Amino acid sequence: MSRQPPIRVLVVEDEAIAAEAHAAYVQRLDRFVLVGVAHSAADAVRLLRREPVDLLLLDLHLPDGHGLALLQRLRAEGVLADVIAVTSARDKDVVRRAATQGVANYLLKPFTFAGFKAKLEQYAAYRAQLAESAQSVVQGEIDAMFDALHRPATTLPKGMSAETLSAVLAALRGSGGALSASEIAARTGTSRVTARRYLEHLADRGEATRGHRYGAGRPEVEYRFQSR
């Protein structure tokens, strides 16, 4: 799998302690770079006019307006950064409005670092799949991208990453047939051993099925995406 550029993050949070914690959390994660912290909608607009940002971690209760009103303004100004709402807002109408305005994910306060990490890793997996897809994508690739954003977080075995798992799953799902570990390795830029490990993990949790491919030599294990 090719090396992906860092994901530039802006924390938009008015509470000083929470803002400091969220910024520290971002800095603990691979692939994410903290661009800055904005304590109001006005601060966010000023910073976004100066700095390119990929992802906003957006509180919805800001001292100078609602977070969704800020998002609407940013879209009108051509700011296309993705958004994860990081908020205590639990009202279902607010959640619905967030979804209709394109908020990629929603993280309720209070949360642990593990919960924070899971949301950002889901986003990183989505970005990785987006980067590795062709300009024109097929339905399976689109499904895999959206699955990556909202797939429930699971604990992976030591040494495995959500990003690589997502890439392997996308390659398998988009193939429309059965693939060997060597074929998956070629499509994802991983080694055959690594690809096989991830494929076996997918098979163990019911997202792939194993079969055998017979040829001139020894039978080869092949894997097929299993919809659930």
Short mmCIF file of C-alpha atoms in Angstrom, two decimals:
data_model
loop_
_atom_site.label_atom_id
_atom_site.label_comp_id
_atom_site.label_asym_id
_atom_site.label_seq_id
_atom_site.Cartn_x
_atom_site.Cartn_y
_atom_site.Cartn_z
CA MET A 1 0.00 0.00 0.00
CA SER A 2 1.43 3.40 -0.98
CA ARG A 3 2.41 5.90 1.66
CA GLN A 4 -0.39 8.40 2.24
CA PRO A 5 0.20 12.09 3.02
CA PRO A 6 -0.58 13.34 6.54
CA ILE A 7 -4.14 14.37 7.34
CA ARG A 8 -4.23 18.00 8.47
CA VAL A 9 -6.62 18.58 11.37
CA LEU A 10 -8.17 21.69 12.89
CA VAL A 11 -9.77 21.39 16.33
CA VAL A 12 -12.73 23.77 16.77
CA GLU A 13 -13.60 23.76 20.47
CA ASP A 14 -14.40 26.68 22.81
CA GLU A 15 -13.66 24.94 26.12
CA ALA A 16 -9.95 25.34 26.82
CA ILE A 17 -9.44 22.03 28.65
CA ALA A 18 -11.36 20.04 26.04
CA ALA A 19 -9.53 21.80 23.19
CA GLU A 20 -6.17 20.98 24.75
CA ALA A 21 -7.17 17.33 25.22
CA HIS A 22 -8.44 16.94 21.65
CA ALA A 23 -5.28 18.54 20.27
CA ALA A 24 -3.12 16.19 22.35
CA TYR A 25 -5.14 13.20 21.14
CA VAL A 26 -4.58 14.20 17.50
CA GLN A 27 -0.85 14.46 18.09
CA ARG A 28 -0.75 10.91 19.46
CA LEU A 29 -2.07 9.43 16.21
CA ASP A 30 -0.05 8.42 13.17
CA ARG A 31 -0.97 10.09 9.87
CA PHE A 32 -2.62 13.08 11.59
CA VAL A 33 -1.06 16.52 11.91
CA LEU A 34 -2.53 19.25 14.11
CA VAL A 35 -2.82 22.50 12.14
CA GLY A 36 -4.27 24.51 15.01
CA VAL A 37 -7.01 25.06 17.57
CA ALA A 38 -9.87 27.51 17.08
CA HIS A 39 -11.97 28.56 20.10
CA SER A 40 -14.78 30.18 18.11
CA ALA A 41 -16.40 30.19 14.69
CA ALA A 42 -14.61 33.43 13.83
CA ASP A 43 -11.24 31.93 14.81
CA ALA A 44 -11.96 28.90 12.63
CA VAL A 45 -12.82 31.04 9.60
CA ARG A 46 -9.64 33.12 10.00
CA LEU A 47 -7.43 30.05 10.31
CA LEU A 48 -9.05 28.22 7.41
CA ARG A 49 -8.44 31.21 5.16
CA ARG A 50 -4.70 30.86 5.87
CA GLU A 51 -4.12 27.12 6.23
CA PRO A 52 -5.24 24.11 4.14
CA VAL A 53 -7.11 21.62 6.33
CA ASP A 54 -8.40 18.12 5.56
CA LEU A 55 -10.50 17.47 8.66
CA LEU A 56 -12.37 19.62 11.17
CA LEU A 57 -13.09 18.25 14.64
CA LEU A 58 -16.06 20.50 15.21
CA ASP A 59 -17.85 21.28 18.44
CA LEU A 60 -21.44 22.30 17.72
CA HIS A 61 -21.80 24.67 20.68
CA LEU A 62 -19.57 27.67 19.94
CA PRO A 63 -19.68 31.06 21.70
CA ASP A 64 -20.44 32.96 18.49
CA GLY A 65 -22.82 30.58 16.75
CA HIS A 66 -23.82 27.00 16.10
CA GLY A 67 -21.24 24.65 14.59
CA LEU A 68 -23.58 23.70 11.77
CA ALA A 69 -24.06 27.37 10.87
CA LEU A 70 -20.27 27.63 10.70
CA LEU A 71 -20.16 24.59 8.44
CA GLN A 72 -22.77 26.13 6.14
CA ARG A 73 -20.70 29.32 5.92
CA LEU A 74 -17.51 27.41 5.17
CA ARG A 75 -19.17 25.45 2.38
CA ALA A 76 -20.41 28.73 0.88
CA GLU A 77 -16.81 29.99 0.93
CA GLY A 78 -15.60 26.85 -0.84
CA VAL A 79 -13.99 25.11 2.14
CA LEU A 80 -14.34 21.39 1.45
CA ALA A 81 -12.66 19.96 4.56
CA ASP A 82 -14.38 16.91 5.99
CA VAL A 83 -16.03 17.21 9.39
CA ILE A 84 -16.36 15.00 12.44
CA ALA A 85 -18.72 16.51 14.99
CA VAL A 86 -17.18 16.27 18.48
CA THR A 87 -19.95 17.46 20.73
CA SER A 88 -22.33 16.87 23.61
CA ALA A 89 -25.33 17.68 21.37
CA ARG A 90 -27.67 14.65 21.59
CA ASP A 91 -30.85 16.10 20.10
CA LYS A 92 -31.96 13.91 17.21
CA ASP A 93 -32.85 16.93 15.06
CA VAL A 94 -29.28 18.21 15.42
CA VAL A 95 -27.94 14.78 14.48
CA ARG A 96 -30.22 14.73 11.42
CA ARG A 97 -29.12 18.23 10.38
CA ALA A 98 -25.49 17.22 10.80
CA ALA A 99 -26.04 14.24 8.49
CA THR A 100 -27.82 16.32 5.84
CA GLN A 101 -24.97 18.87 5.90
CA GLY A 102 -22.38 16.20 5.17
CA VAL A 103 -20.84 15.60 8.60
CA ALA A 104 -18.78 12.45 8.10
CA ASN A 105 -19.03 11.11 11.63
CA TYR A 106 -20.33 12.03 15.08
CA LEU A 107 -18.50 11.59 18.41
CA LEU A 108 -20.42 12.26 21.60
CA LYS A 109 -18.76 13.77 24.66
CA PRO A 110 -17.56 12.50 27.01
CA PHE A 111 -15.37 9.92 25.34
CA THR A 112 -12.11 8.08 25.91
CA PHE A 113 -8.97 8.25 23.82
CA ALA A 114 -9.86 4.81 22.47
CA GLY A 115 -13.20 6.12 21.19
CA PHE A 116 -11.53 9.18 19.68
CA LYS A 117 -8.86 7.04 18.03
CA ALA A 118 -11.46 4.68 16.55
CA LYS A 119 -13.33 7.52 14.82
CA LEU A 120 -10.16 9.01 13.36
CA GLU A 121 -8.86 5.63 12.23
CA GLN A 122 -12.15 5.03 10.43
CA TYR A 123 -11.65 8.36 8.69
CA ALA A 124 -8.02 7.52 7.81
CA ALA A 125 -9.15 4.21 6.29
CA TYR A 126 -11.73 6.09 4.19
CA ARG A 127 -9.05 8.51 2.98
CA ALA A 128 -6.69 5.67 2.12
CA GLN A 129 -9.34 3.93 0.03
CA LEU A 130 -10.23 7.19 -1.69
CA ALA A 131 -6.58 7.86 -2.56
CA GLU A 132 -5.98 4.37 -3.92
CA SER A 133 -9.09 4.25 -6.11
CA ALA A 134 -9.16 5.31 -9.73
CA GLN A 135 -10.85 8.57 -10.73
CA SER A 136 -13.91 6.55 -11.76
CA VAL A 137 -14.95 4.02 -9.12
CA VAL A 138 -17.20 0.98 -9.20
CA GLN A 139 -20.04 0.28 -6.78
CA GLY A 140 -17.98 -2.08 -4.62
CA GLU A 141 -15.32 0.59 -4.08
CA ILE A 142 -17.93 3.18 -3.15
CA ASP A 143 -19.53 0.76 -0.69
CA ALA A 144 -16.13 0.05 0.87
CA MET A 145 -15.40 3.78 1.31
CA PHE A 146 -18.66 4.40 3.12
CA ASP A 147 -18.24 1.20 5.14
CA ALA A 148 -14.83 2.43 6.29
CA LEU A 149 -16.36 5.62 7.69
CA HIS A 150 -19.01 3.84 9.72
CA ARG A 151 -17.78 0.31 10.36
CA PRO A 152 -17.98 -0.40 14.11
CA ALA A 153 -14.57 -0.28 15.73
CA THR A 154 -13.11 -3.66 16.58
CA THR A 155 -9.93 -4.53 18.39
CA LEU A 156 -7.37 -5.78 15.88
CA PRO A 157 -4.61 -8.26 16.63
CA LYS A 158 -1.27 -6.72 17.55
CA GLY A 159 0.61 -5.39 14.54
CA MET A 160 -2.46 -4.96 12.34
CA SER A 161 -3.78 -1.57 11.30
CA ALA A 162 -7.33 -0.50 10.46
CA GLU A 163 -6.05 1.32 7.38
CA THR A 164 -4.39 -1.76 5.85
CA LEU A 165 -7.36 -3.95 6.78
CA SER A 166 -9.67 -1.53 5.03
CA ALA A 167 -7.49 -1.52 1.90
CA VAL A 168 -7.40 -5.33 1.77
CA LEU A 169 -11.17 -5.53 2.27
CA ALA A 170 -11.76 -2.94 -0.46
CA ALA A 171 -9.54 -4.84 -2.91
CA LEU A 172 -11.34 -8.10 -2.18
CA ARG A 173 -14.78 -6.55 -2.32
CA GLY A 174 -14.08 -4.67 -5.54
CA SER A 175 -12.69 -7.70 -7.36
CA GLY A 176 -16.05 -9.35 -7.95
CA GLY A 177 -14.45 -12.77 -7.54
CA ALA A 178 -11.91 -14.79 -5.59
CA LEU A 179 -8.31 -13.61 -5.12
CA SER A 180 -5.20 -15.18 -3.66
CA ALA A 181 -2.93 -13.55 -1.10
CA SER A 182 -0.41 -12.81 -3.89
CA GLU A 183 -3.07 -11.05 -5.95
CA ILE A 184 -4.24 -9.00 -2.97
CA ALA A 185 -0.62 -8.10 -2.18
CA ALA A 186 -0.14 -6.79 -5.72
CA ARG A 187 -3.29 -4.66 -5.48
CA THR A 188 -2.55 -3.16 -2.06
CA GLY A 189 1.25 -2.82 -2.15
CA THR A 190 1.75 -5.16 0.81
CA SER A 191 3.78 -8.34 1.04
CA ARG A 192 2.16 -11.72 0.37
CA VAL A 193 2.63 -12.71 4.01
CA THR A 194 0.95 -9.50 5.20
CA ALA A 195 -1.91 -9.86 2.74
CA ARG A 196 -2.51 -13.46 3.84
CA ARG A 197 -2.59 -12.43 7.50
CA TYR A 198 -5.27 -9.81 6.84
CA LEU A 199 -7.25 -12.15 4.60
CA GLU A 200 -7.22 -14.83 7.28
CA HIS A 201 -8.45 -12.24 9.80
CA LEU A 202 -11.31 -11.29 7.46
CA ALA A 203 -12.18 -14.96 6.99
CA ASP A 204 -12.12 -15.58 10.73
CA ARG A 205 -14.60 -12.78 11.36
CA GLY A 206 -16.92 -13.81 8.52
CA GLU A 207 -16.16 -11.08 5.96
CA ALA A 208 -14.41 -13.46 3.55
CA THR A 209 -14.67 -17.13 2.66
CA ARG A 210 -11.78 -19.47 1.90
CA GLY A 211 -11.58 -21.76 -1.09
CA HIS A 212 -8.95 -23.66 -3.09
CA ARG A 213 -7.62 -22.92 -6.53
CA TYR A 214 -6.25 -25.97 -8.34
CA GLY A 215 -3.62 -25.77 -11.03
CA ALA A 216 -0.43 -27.45 -12.14
CA GLY A 217 1.22 -27.17 -8.74
CA ARG A 218 0.02 -27.22 -5.17
CA PRO A 219 -3.53 -25.95 -4.49
CA GLU A 220 -3.61 -22.27 -3.59
CA VAL A 221 -5.92 -20.72 -1.03
CA GLU A 222 -8.21 -18.07 -2.49
CA TYR A 223 -10.54 -15.66 -0.72
CA ARG A 224 -13.89 -14.22 -1.71
CA PHE A 225 -15.74 -11.27 -0.16
CA GLN A 226 -18.65 -12.39 1.98
CA SER A 227 -21.50 -9.91 2.30
CA ARG A 228 -23.29 -9.94 5.66
#
